[in-house]
PDB file of C-alpha atoms in Angstrom:
ATOM      1  CA  MET E  38     -14.843 -62.792  26.880  1.00 40.00           C
ATOM      2  CA  THR E  39     -17.061 -64.777  24.505  1.00 42.00           C
ATOM      3  CA  GLY E  40     -20.599 -63.752  23.668  1.00 45.00           C
ATOM      4  CA  ALA E  41     -23.341 -64.983  25.965  1.00 45.00           C
ATOM      5  CA  THR E  42     -25.460 -67.901  24.741  1.00 44.00           C
ATOM      6  CA  VAL E  43     -28.993 -68.807  25.703  1.00 42.00           C
ATOM      7  CA  SER E  44     -29.125 -72.017  27.691  1.00 41.00           C
ATOM      8  CA  PRO E  45     -31.763 -74.683  26.951  1.00 48.00           C
ATOM      9  CA  ALA E  46     -33.201 -74.106  30.427  1.00 42.00           C
ATOM     10  CA  ALA E  47     -33.622 -70.371  29.797  1.00 41.00           C
ATOM     11  CA  ASP E  48     -35.122 -71.059  26.373  1.00 49.00           C
ATOM     12  CA  GLY E  49     -37.586 -73.514  27.883  1.00 50.00           C
ATOM     13  CA  LEU E  50     -38.520 -71.009  30.590  1.00 46.00           C
ATOM     14  CA  ALA E  51     -39.270 -68.350  27.974  1.00 54.00           C
ATOM     15  CA  THR E  52     -41.385 -70.817  25.985  1.00 65.00           C
ATOM     16  CA  ARG E  53     -43.381 -71.799  29.069  1.00 61.00           C
ATOM     17  CA  ARG E  54     -43.923 -68.153  29.941  1.00 62.00           C
ATOM     18  CA  GLN E  55     -45.217 -67.379  26.455  1.00 67.00           C
ATOM     19  CA  SER E  56     -47.520 -70.390  26.624  1.00 71.00           C
ATOM     20  CA  ARG E  57     -48.858 -69.250  29.996  1.00 72.00           C
ATOM     21  CA  VAL E  58     -49.496 -65.715  28.733  1.00 70.00           C
ATOM     22  CA  TRP E  59     -51.336 -67.011  25.652  1.00 74.00           C
ATOM     23  CA  SER E  60     -53.390 -69.411  27.768  1.00 77.00           C
ATOM     24  CA  LYS E  61     -54.440 -66.638  30.153  1.00 74.00           C
ATOM     25  CA  LEU E  62     -55.283 -64.360  27.251  1.00 75.00           C
ATOM     26  CA  LYS E  63     -57.506 -66.990  25.629  1.00 78.00           C
ATOM     27  CA  ARG E  64     -59.435 -67.465  28.894  1.00 82.00           C
ATOM     28  CA  ASN E  65     -60.182 -63.749  29.127  1.00 83.00           C
ATOM     29  CA  ARG E  66     -63.462 -63.232  27.266  1.00 87.00           C
ATOM     30  CA  GLY E  67     -63.170 -59.457  27.381  1.00 89.00           C
ATOM     31  CA  ALA E  68     -59.749 -59.595  25.737  1.00 89.00           C
ATOM     32  CA  LEU E  69     -61.041 -61.919  23.027  1.00 92.00           C
ATOM     33  CA  VAL E  70     -63.974 -59.605  22.314  1.00 94.00           C
ATOM     34  CA  GLY E  71     -61.576 -56.670  22.167  1.00 94.00           C
ATOM     35  CA  ALA E  72     -59.245 -58.559  19.818  1.00 93.00           C
ATOM     36  CA  VAL E  73     -62.161 -59.407  17.491  1.00 95.00           C
ATOM     37  CA  ILE E  74     -63.335 -55.779  17.405  1.00 96.00           C
ATOM     38  CA  VAL E  75     -59.830 -54.455  16.780  1.00 95.00           C
ATOM     39  CA  GLY E  76     -59.150 -57.149  14.187  1.00 95.00           C
ATOM     40  CA  PHE E  77     -62.363 -56.295  12.351  1.00 95.00           C
ATOM     41  CA  PHE E  78     -61.576 -52.588  12.101  1.00 95.00           C
ATOM     42  CA  VAL E  79     -57.949 -53.215  11.161  1.00 95.00           C
ATOM     43  CA  THR E  80     -59.056 -55.616   8.403  1.00 95.00           C
ATOM     44  CA  VAL E  81     -61.624 -53.163   7.065  1.00 93.00           C
ATOM     45  CA  ALA E  82     -59.088 -50.323   7.065  1.00 92.00           C
ATOM     46  CA  ALA E  83     -56.420 -52.448   5.373  1.00 92.00           C
ATOM     47  CA  LEU E  84     -58.814 -53.636   2.648  1.00 92.00           C
ATOM     48  CA  ALA E  85     -60.314 -50.203   1.955  1.00 90.00           C
ATOM     49  CA  PRO E  86     -58.459 -49.714  -1.366  1.00 89.00           C
ATOM     50  CA  LEU E  87     -59.531 -53.177  -2.564  1.00 90.00           C
ATOM     51  CA  LEU E  88     -63.209 -53.156  -1.632  1.00 89.00           C
ATOM     52  CA  PRO E  89     -65.787 -52.472  -4.384  1.00 89.00           C
ATOM     53  CA  ILE E  90     -67.180 -49.337  -2.743  1.00 89.00           C
ATOM     54  CA  ALA E  91     -67.969 -45.843  -3.944  1.00 89.00           C
ATOM     55  CA  ASP E  92     -65.406 -43.068  -4.036  1.00 89.00           C
ATOM     56  CA  PRO E  93     -65.573 -41.507  -0.538  1.00 91.00           C
ATOM     57  CA  THR E  94     -65.104 -38.009  -1.994  1.00 89.00           C
ATOM     58  CA  ALA E  95     -67.599 -38.318  -4.887  1.00 90.00           C
ATOM     59  CA  THR E  96     -70.628 -36.053  -4.504  1.00 89.00           C
ATOM     60  CA  SER E  97     -74.150 -36.439  -5.904  1.00 88.00           C
ATOM     61  CA  TRP E  98     -76.590 -33.566  -5.616  1.00 88.00           C
ATOM     62  CA  SER E  99     -79.455 -35.951  -6.399  1.00 87.00           C
ATOM     63  CA  ALA E 100     -78.659 -38.017  -3.298  1.00 88.00           C
ATOM     64  CA  VAL E 101     -78.277 -35.372  -0.600  1.00 91.00           C
ATOM     65  CA  ARG E 102     -78.970 -36.665   2.923  1.00 91.00           C
ATOM     66  CA  LYS E 103     -80.585 -39.900   1.787  1.00 91.00           C
ATOM     67  CA  ALA E 104     -81.604 -42.261   4.581  1.00 92.00           C
ATOM     68  CA  PRO E 105     -80.034 -45.756   4.802  1.00 92.00           C
ATOM     69  CA  SER E 106     -81.377 -47.968   2.026  1.00 91.00           C
ATOM     70  CA  ALA E 107     -80.448 -50.880  -0.234  1.00 89.00           C
ATOM     71  CA  LEU E 108     -78.555 -48.444  -2.481  1.00 89.00           C
ATOM     72  CA  TYR E 109     -76.902 -46.449   0.318  1.00 90.00           C
ATOM     73  CA  TRP E 110     -76.419 -48.864   3.209  1.00 93.00           C
ATOM     74  CA  LEU E 111     -75.583 -46.175   5.776  1.00 93.00           C
ATOM     75  CA  GLY E 112     -77.182 -43.240   3.983  1.00 92.00           C
ATOM     76  CA  THR E 113     -75.534 -40.197   2.433  1.00 92.00           C
ATOM     77  CA  ASP E 114     -74.220 -36.917   3.828  1.00 91.00           C
ATOM     78  CA  GLU E 115     -75.001 -33.259   3.174  1.00 90.00           C
ATOM     79  CA  ILE E 116     -73.514 -33.269  -0.328  1.00 91.00           C
ATOM     80  CA  GLY E 117     -74.526 -36.781  -1.368  1.00 91.00           C
ATOM     81  CA  ARG E 118     -71.364 -38.708  -0.471  1.00 93.00           C
ATOM     82  CA  ASP E 119     -71.793 -42.358   0.467  1.00 94.00           C
ATOM     83  CA  ILE E 120     -71.388 -42.701   4.243  1.00 94.00           C
ATOM     84  CA  PHE E 121     -70.556 -46.412   4.067  1.00 94.00           C
ATOM     85  CA  SER E 122     -67.545 -45.671   1.882  1.00 94.00           C
ATOM     86  CA  ARG E 123     -66.495 -42.739   4.043  1.00 94.00           C
ATOM     87  CA  MET E 124     -66.751 -44.865   7.185  1.00 95.00           C
ATOM     88  CA  ILE E 125     -64.373 -47.479   5.750  1.00 94.00           C
ATOM     89  CA  TRP E 126     -61.817 -44.924   4.581  1.00 94.00           C
ATOM     90  CA  GLY E 127     -62.277 -43.023   7.838  1.00 92.00           C
ATOM     91  CA  ALA E 128     -61.284 -46.179   9.731  1.00 93.00           C
ATOM     92  CA  GLN E 129     -57.966 -46.089   7.894  1.00 92.00           C
ATOM     93  CA  ALA E 130     -57.303 -42.503   8.999  1.00 91.00           C
ATOM     94  CA  SER E 131     -58.346 -43.068  12.617  1.00 92.00           C
ATOM     95  CA  LEU E 132     -56.409 -46.308  13.126  1.00 94.00           C
ATOM     96  CA  LEU E 133     -53.352 -44.915  11.372  1.00 93.00           C
ATOM     97  CA  ALA E 134     -53.449 -41.875  13.629  1.00 93.00           C
ATOM     98  CA  GLY E 135     -53.794 -44.032  16.744  1.00 94.00           C
ATOM     99  CA  VAL E 136     -50.962 -46.416  15.913  1.00 95.00           C
ATOM    100  CA  VAL E 137     -48.496 -43.872  14.494  1.00 96.00           C
ATOM    101  CA  SER E 138     -49.074 -41.470  17.387  1.00 96.00           C
ATOM    102  CA  VAL E 139     -48.298 -44.175  19.926  1.00 97.00           C
ATOM    103  CA  LEU E 140     -45.220 -45.292  17.981  1.00 97.00           C
ATOM    104  CA  ILE E 141     -43.935 -41.709  18.136  1.00 97.00           C
ATOM    105  CA  ALA E 142     -44.616 -41.556  21.873  1.00 97.00           C
ATOM    106  CA  VAL E 143     -42.898 -44.903  22.520  1.00 97.00           C
ATOM    107  CA  ALA E 144     -39.911 -44.067  20.306  1.00 96.00           C
ATOM    108  CA  ILE E 145     -39.271 -40.863  22.247  1.00 96.00           C
ATOM    109  CA  GLY E 146     -40.563 -41.716  25.718  1.00 96.00           C
ATOM    110  CA  VAL E 147     -38.978 -45.123  26.309  1.00 96.00           C
ATOM    111  CA  PRO E 148     -35.339 -44.063  25.671  1.00 95.00           C
ATOM    112  CA  PHE E 149     -35.743 -40.975  27.862  1.00 96.00           C
ATOM    113  CA  GLY E 150     -37.367 -43.068  30.592  1.00 95.00           C
ATOM    114  CA  LEU E 151     -34.565 -45.652  30.397  1.00 95.00           C
ATOM    115  CA  VAL E 152     -31.842 -43.018  30.695  1.00 95.00           C
ATOM    116  CA  SER E 153     -33.657 -41.186  33.477  1.00 94.00           C
ATOM    117  CA  GLY E 154     -34.301 -44.263  35.598  1.00 93.00           C
ATOM    118  CA  TYR E 155     -30.945 -45.954  34.999  1.00 92.00           C
ATOM    119  CA  PHE E 156     -28.520 -43.072  35.505  1.00 92.00           C
ATOM    120  CA  GLY E 157     -30.444 -40.996  38.052  1.00 88.00           C
ATOM    121  CA  GLY E 158     -28.779 -37.834  39.363  1.00 91.00           C
ATOM    122  CA  TRP E 159     -29.083 -34.555  37.503  1.00 94.00           C
ATOM    123  CA  ILE E 160     -30.147 -36.347  34.311  1.00 93.00           C
ATOM    124  CA  ASP E 161     -33.102 -37.875  36.133  1.00 93.00           C
ATOM    125  CA  GLN E 162     -33.952 -34.550  37.748  1.00 95.00           C
ATOM    126  CA  ALA E 163     -33.928 -32.669  34.432  1.00 95.00           C
ATOM    127  CA  ILE E 164     -36.010 -35.242  32.556  1.00 95.00           C
ATOM    128  CA  SER E 165     -38.440 -35.693  35.450  1.00 94.00           C
ATOM    129  CA  ARG E 166     -39.081 -31.962  35.860  1.00 95.00           C
ATOM    130  CA  VAL E 167     -39.835 -31.511  32.159  1.00 94.00           C
ATOM    131  CA  THR E 168     -42.068 -34.602  32.253  1.00 95.00           C
ATOM    132  CA  ASP E 169     -43.942 -33.292  35.313  1.00 94.00           C
ATOM    133  CA  ALA E 170     -44.509 -29.954  33.595  1.00 93.00           C
ATOM    134  CA  LEU E 171     -45.949 -31.673  30.501  1.00 92.00           C
ATOM    135  CA  LEU E 172     -48.114 -33.994  32.586  1.00 93.00           C
ATOM    136  CA  ALA E 173     -49.531 -30.976  34.413  1.00 93.00           C
ATOM    137  CA  THR E 174     -51.195 -29.953  31.136  1.00 91.00           C
ATOM    138  CA  PRO E 175     -54.266 -32.016  30.186  1.00 92.00           C
ATOM    139  CA  PHE E 176     -53.441 -34.402  27.363  1.00 93.00           C
ATOM    140  CA  LEU E 177     -56.073 -33.193  24.909  1.00 93.00           C
ATOM    141  CA  ILE E 178     -55.370 -29.499  25.583  1.00 94.00           C
ATOM    142  CA  LEU E 179     -51.674 -30.060  24.880  1.00 94.00           C
ATOM    143  CA  ALA E 180     -52.505 -31.985  21.681  1.00 95.00           C
ATOM    144  CA  ILE E 181     -54.820 -29.195  20.471  1.00 95.00           C
ATOM    145  CA  ALA E 182     -52.168 -26.556  21.186  1.00 95.00           C
ATOM    146  CA  LEU E 183     -49.460 -28.482  19.336  1.00 95.00           C
ATOM    147  CA  ALA E 184     -51.754 -29.276  16.395  1.00 95.00           C
ATOM    148  CA  ALA E 185     -52.749 -25.616  16.103  1.00 95.00           C
ATOM    149  CA  PHE E 186     -49.072 -24.612  16.182  1.00 95.00           C
ATOM    150  CA  LEU E 187     -48.044 -27.201  13.566  1.00 94.00           C
ATOM    151  CA  GLY E 188     -50.999 -26.564  11.281  1.00 93.00           C
ATOM    152  CA  PRO E 189     -54.124 -28.547  10.327  1.00 93.00           C
ATOM    153  CA  SER E 190     -53.342 -31.920   8.715  1.00 93.00           C
ATOM    154  CA  LEU E 191     -53.526 -35.583   9.662  1.00 93.00           C
ATOM    155  CA  THR E 192     -49.730 -35.852   9.784  1.00 94.00           C
ATOM    156  CA  ASN E 193     -49.399 -32.893  12.130  1.00 95.00           C
ATOM    157  CA  ALA E 194     -52.238 -34.239  14.270  1.00 95.00           C
ATOM    158  CA  MET E 195     -50.378 -37.549  14.671  1.00 96.00           C
ATOM    159  CA  ILE E 196     -47.189 -35.711  15.648  1.00 96.00           C
ATOM    160  CA  ALA E 197     -49.084 -33.546  18.138  1.00 96.00           C
ATOM    161  CA  ILE E 198     -50.821 -36.541  19.735  1.00 97.00           C
ATOM    162  CA  GLY E 199     -47.561 -38.512  19.855  1.00 96.00           C
ATOM    163  CA  LEU E 200     -45.662 -35.691  21.553  1.00 96.00           C
ATOM    164  CA  SER E 201     -48.523 -35.174  24.009  1.00 96.00           C
ATOM    165  CA  ALA E 202     -48.485 -38.867  24.972  1.00 96.00           C
ATOM    166  CA  THR E 203     -44.683 -39.038  25.333  1.00 96.00           C
ATOM    167  CA  PRO E 204     -44.581 -37.992  29.032  1.00 96.00           C
ATOM    168  CA  ILE E 205     -46.792 -40.971  29.912  1.00 96.00           C
ATOM    169  CA  PHE E 206     -44.197 -43.393  28.558  1.00 96.00           C
ATOM    170  CA  ILE E 207     -41.286 -41.499  30.109  1.00 96.00           C
ATOM    171  CA  ARG E 208     -42.901 -41.730  33.546  1.00 95.00           C
ATOM    172  CA  LEU E 209     -43.908 -45.390  33.141  1.00 95.00           C
ATOM    173  CA  THR E 210     -40.510 -46.514  31.811  1.00 95.00           C
ATOM    174  CA  ARG E 211     -38.608 -44.608  34.479  1.00 95.00           C
ATOM    175  CA  GLY E 212     -40.641 -46.218  37.253  1.00 94.00           C
ATOM    176  CA  GLN E 213     -40.142 -49.697  35.852  1.00 93.00           C
ATOM    177  CA  VAL E 214     -36.395 -49.160  35.405  1.00 94.00           C
ATOM    178  CA  LEU E 215     -36.008 -47.963  38.990  1.00 92.00           C
ATOM    179  CA  SER E 216     -37.533 -51.263  40.115  1.00 90.00           C
ATOM    180  CA  VAL E 217     -35.573 -53.523  37.744  1.00 90.00           C
ATOM    181  CA  LYS E 218     -32.094 -51.982  37.947  1.00 87.00           C
ATOM    182  CA  THR E 219     -31.576 -53.176  41.527  1.00 85.00           C
ATOM    183  CA  GLU E 220     -32.186 -56.837  40.631  1.00 86.00           C
ATOM    184  CA  ASP E 221     -29.336 -59.319  41.081  1.00 86.00           C
ATOM    185  CA  TYR E 222     -29.010 -60.127  37.379  1.00 85.00           C
ATOM    186  CA  VAL E 223     -28.445 -56.440  36.586  1.00 86.00           C
ATOM    187  CA  GLU E 224     -25.841 -56.160  39.338  1.00 85.00           C
ATOM    188  CA  GLY E 225     -24.192 -59.317  37.982  1.00 88.00           C
ATOM    189  CA  ALA E 226     -24.082 -57.883  34.457  1.00 85.00           C
ATOM    190  CA  ARG E 227     -22.521 -54.717  35.826  1.00 85.00           C
ATOM    191  CA  ALA E 228     -19.984 -56.746  37.808  1.00 88.00           C
ATOM    192  CA  ILE E 229     -18.686 -58.632  34.765  1.00 89.00           C
ATOM    193  CA  GLY E 230     -18.009 -55.345  33.000  1.00 85.00           C
ATOM    194  CA  LEU E 231     -20.879 -54.948  30.547  1.00 85.00           C
ATOM    195  CA  SER E 232     -21.429 -51.407  29.306  1.00 88.00           C
ATOM    196  CA  ASP E 233     -24.408 -49.357  30.423  1.00 87.00           C
ATOM    197  CA  LEU E 234     -25.877 -49.539  26.914  1.00 91.00           C
ATOM    198  CA  ALA E 235     -25.598 -53.334  26.872  1.00 90.00           C
ATOM    199  CA  ILE E 236     -27.194 -53.638  30.311  1.00 90.00           C
ATOM    200  CA  MET E 237     -30.104 -51.365  29.362  1.00 91.00           C
ATOM    201  CA  SER E 238     -30.768 -53.055  26.036  1.00 88.00           C
ATOM    202  CA  ARG E 239     -30.151 -56.683  27.080  1.00 89.00           C
ATOM    203  CA  TYR E 240     -31.330 -56.887  30.675  1.00 89.00           C
ATOM    204  CA  ILE E 241     -33.510 -53.909  31.561  1.00 92.00           C
ATOM    205  CA  LEU E 242     -35.571 -53.125  28.450  1.00 91.00           C
ATOM    206  CA  PRO E 243     -36.861 -56.717  27.940  1.00 88.00           C
ATOM    207  CA  ASN E 244     -37.991 -56.805  31.564  1.00 88.00           C
ATOM    208  CA  VAL E 245     -39.916 -53.535  31.384  1.00 90.00           C
ATOM    209  CA  PHE E 246     -41.452 -54.257  27.970  1.00 90.00           C
ATOM    210  CA  ALA E 247     -44.698 -55.830  29.230  1.00 89.00           C
ATOM    211  CA  PRO E 248     -46.155 -52.754  30.983  1.00 92.00           C
ATOM    212  CA  ILE E 249     -45.038 -50.585  28.057  1.00 94.00           C
ATOM    213  CA  LEU E 250     -46.939 -52.859  25.653  1.00 93.00           C
ATOM    214  CA  VAL E 251     -50.072 -52.680  27.803  1.00 93.00           C
ATOM    215  CA  GLN E 252     -49.835 -48.901  28.075  1.00 95.00           C
ATOM    216  CA  ALA E 253     -49.299 -48.600  24.327  1.00 95.00           C
ATOM    217  CA  THR E 254     -52.449 -50.619  23.626  1.00 94.00           C
ATOM    218  CA  LEU E 255     -54.517 -48.463  25.964  1.00 94.00           C
ATOM    219  CA  THR E 256     -52.979 -45.256  24.626  1.00 96.00           C
ATOM    220  CA  ILE E 257     -53.996 -46.154  21.056  1.00 96.00           C
ATOM    221  CA  ALA E 258     -57.616 -45.849  22.220  1.00 95.00           C
ATOM    222  CA  THR E 259     -56.867 -42.432  23.728  1.00 95.00           C
ATOM    223  CA  ALA E 260     -55.057 -41.362  20.555  1.00 96.00           C
ATOM    224  CA  ILE E 261     -58.038 -42.342  18.385  1.00 95.00           C
ATOM    225  CA  ILE E 262     -60.320 -40.187  20.518  1.00 95.00           C
ATOM    226  CA  ALA E 263     -57.777 -37.356  20.338  1.00 95.00           C
ATOM    227  CA  GLU E 264     -57.573 -37.627  16.538  1.00 95.00           C
ATOM    228  CA  ALA E 265     -61.366 -37.566  16.288  1.00 94.00           C
ATOM    229  CA  SER E 266     -61.424 -34.488  18.530  1.00 94.00           C
ATOM    230  CA  LEU E 267     -58.782 -32.691  16.453  1.00 95.00           C
ATOM    231  CA  SER E 268     -60.586 -33.564  13.213  1.00 93.00           C
ATOM    232  CA  PHE E 269     -63.862 -32.382  14.771  1.00 93.00           C
ATOM    233  CA  LEU E 270     -62.155 -29.043  15.445  1.00 92.00           C
ATOM    234  CA  GLY E 271     -60.699 -28.895  11.934  1.00 91.00           C
ATOM    235  CA  LEU E 272     -57.112 -29.620  13.034  1.00 93.00           C
ATOM    236  CA  GLY E 273     -56.867 -33.219  11.793  1.00 91.00           C
ATOM    237  CA  GLN E 274     -57.827 -34.886   8.524  1.00 89.00           C
ATOM    238  CA  GLN E 275     -58.761 -32.185   6.023  1.00 89.00           C
ATOM    239  CA  PRO E 276     -61.744 -32.232   3.609  1.00 85.00           C
ATOM    240  CA  PRO E 277     -62.691 -33.855   1.354  1.00 87.00           C
ATOM    241  CA  TYR E 278     -60.882 -36.882   2.815  1.00 90.00           C
ATOM    242  CA  PRO E 279     -62.940 -38.701   5.461  1.00 90.00           C
ATOM    243  CA  SER E 280     -62.302 -38.990   9.165  1.00 92.00           C
ATOM    244  CA  TRP E 281     -64.773 -40.053  11.816  1.00 94.00           C
ATOM    245  CA  GLY E 282     -64.174 -36.838  13.754  1.00 93.00           C
ATOM    246  CA  SER E 283     -64.718 -34.568  10.746  1.00 92.00           C
ATOM    247  CA  MET E 284     -67.838 -36.569   9.845  1.00 93.00           C
ATOM    248  CA  LEU E 285     -69.228 -35.850  13.308  1.00 94.00           C
ATOM    249  CA  ASN E 286     -68.386 -32.177  12.900  1.00 92.00           C
ATOM    250  CA  VAL E 287     -70.563 -32.001   9.783  1.00 92.00           C
ATOM    251  CA  ALA E 288     -73.273 -34.230  11.260  1.00 93.00           C
ATOM    252  CA  LYS E 289     -73.878 -31.930  14.221  1.00 91.00           C
ATOM    253  CA  ASN E 290     -75.571 -29.463  11.866  1.00 90.00           C
ATOM    254  CA  PHE E 291     -78.096 -32.051  10.654  1.00 91.00           C
ATOM    255  CA  MET E 292     -79.090 -33.932  13.805  1.00 90.00           C
ATOM    256  CA  THR E 293     -82.824 -33.491  13.177  1.00 90.00           C
ATOM    257  CA  GLN E 294     -82.864 -33.827   9.373  1.00 91.00           C
ATOM    258  CA  ALA E 295     -80.290 -36.638   9.009  1.00 91.00           C
ATOM    259  CA  PRO E 296     -79.371 -38.216  12.366  1.00 92.00           C
ATOM    260  CA  TRP E 297     -77.756 -41.206  10.628  1.00 92.00           C
ATOM    261  CA  MET E 298     -74.858 -38.956   9.676  1.00 93.00           C
ATOM    262  CA  ALA E 299     -73.832 -38.955  13.352  1.00 93.00           C
ATOM    263  CA  TRP E 300     -74.862 -42.509  14.270  1.00 94.00           C
ATOM    264  CA  TRP E 301     -72.212 -44.395  12.353  1.00 94.00           C
ATOM    265  CA  PRO E 302     -69.014 -42.434  13.086  1.00 94.00           C
ATOM    266  CA  GLY E 303     -70.055 -42.131  16.737  1.00 95.00           C
ATOM    267  CA  ALA E 304     -70.686 -45.882  16.998  1.00 95.00           C
ATOM    268  CA  ALA E 305     -67.392 -46.674  15.234  1.00 95.00           C
ATOM    269  CA  ILE E 306     -65.351 -44.502  17.603  1.00 96.00           C
ATOM    270  CA  PHE E 307     -67.102 -46.096  20.580  1.00 96.00           C
ATOM    271  CA  LEU E 308     -66.507 -49.641  19.350  1.00 96.00           C
ATOM    272  CA  VAL E 309     -62.859 -49.293  18.342  1.00 96.00           C
ATOM    273  CA  VAL E 310     -61.976 -47.518  21.607  1.00 96.00           C
ATOM    274  CA  LEU E 311     -63.846 -50.197  23.550  1.00 96.00           C
ATOM    275  CA  GLY E 312     -61.955 -52.883  21.627  1.00 96.00           C
ATOM    276  CA  PHE E 313     -58.515 -51.453  22.389  1.00 96.00           C
ATOM    277  CA  ASN E 314     -59.413 -50.945  26.059  1.00 95.00           C
ATOM    278  CA  LEU E 315     -60.661 -54.523  26.434  1.00 94.00           C
ATOM    279  CA  LEU E 316     -57.567 -55.847  24.668  1.00 93.00           C
ATOM    280  CA  GLY E 317     -55.276 -53.713  26.808  1.00 91.00           C
ATOM    281  CA  ASP E 318     -56.929 -54.879  30.022  1.00 91.00           C
ATOM    282  CA  GLY E 319     -56.597 -58.484  28.875  1.00 89.00           C
ATOM    283  CA  LEU E 320     -52.913 -58.036  28.048  1.00 88.00           C
ATOM    284  CA  ARG E 321     -52.305 -56.471  31.449  1.00 87.00           C
ATOM    285  CA  ASP E 322     -53.832 -59.466  33.231  1.00 83.00           C
ATOM    286  CA  ALA E 323     -52.070 -61.990  30.978  1.00 81.00           C
ATOM    287  CA  LEU E 324     -48.642 -60.395  31.341  1.00 79.00           C
ATOM    288  CA  ASP E 325     -48.893 -59.967  35.119  1.00 71.00           C
ATOM    289  CA  PRO E 326     -46.862 -62.812  36.668  1.00 62.00           C
ATOM    290  CA  ARG E 327     -48.819 -62.460  39.913  1.00 60.00           C
ATOM    291  CA  GLU E 328     -52.042 -63.499  38.177  1.00 57.00           C
ATOM    292  CA  SER E 329     -52.606 -67.246  37.916  1.00 53.00           C
TER     293      SER E 329
END
């Protein structure tokens, strides 16, 4: 049997679908606002090593808790470090934690969900029971427990958040596979003798990718909040390296003397989470074939 080729009609259908998705996304103002916010923070984080800003770990005892000014745009912290510089480098840590955590969750959760939904039987029962048990534990509590077990560091925090988010992707993928595997094109692929691996990779995974992408975008926002929470508790990014969560942890002790220490990391977390949520909602509407 020769390898399957993509017909011009199928290629044209895929192109039209992509054009429709892009058109719907451009009409969604919320999604565009979210994309701009996310793009801004990603750009700032990526350019952090190149920007002419102060060393985020450099201290100055003559500039302790200085208010925002022309010299210190966002003020300084309790040991004279420039908050503007720490905010930019903190964006790198927070976004990295959000993206890497979700990649870990997708890399583990999607294969397990595919196997569970496709094969069913005792495999499905075993995976589903473990997933249910993990989902019964609140996400943040599970992440804190895993981070405490692994030890305080940004890397361990990302692993803990990724493992805690994995059951979400197992459940989502399994549900989508159960719906797709009964379609005629899957039955046809099975009838011509394709292997289970080929059917899952060629016919099922591409057709369950859209909801996984939407969930991944929304979960990045949750992961950023989780990383900030772990850093606030001392289980994430370790001093003297900046993280928005650890900055808030220090700022809570100086709310009356230097409230600006809490303003900026709090506003940044709010904005980047808002951006990912708006973008995720826009992607969900754009990728839904039932929406015109």
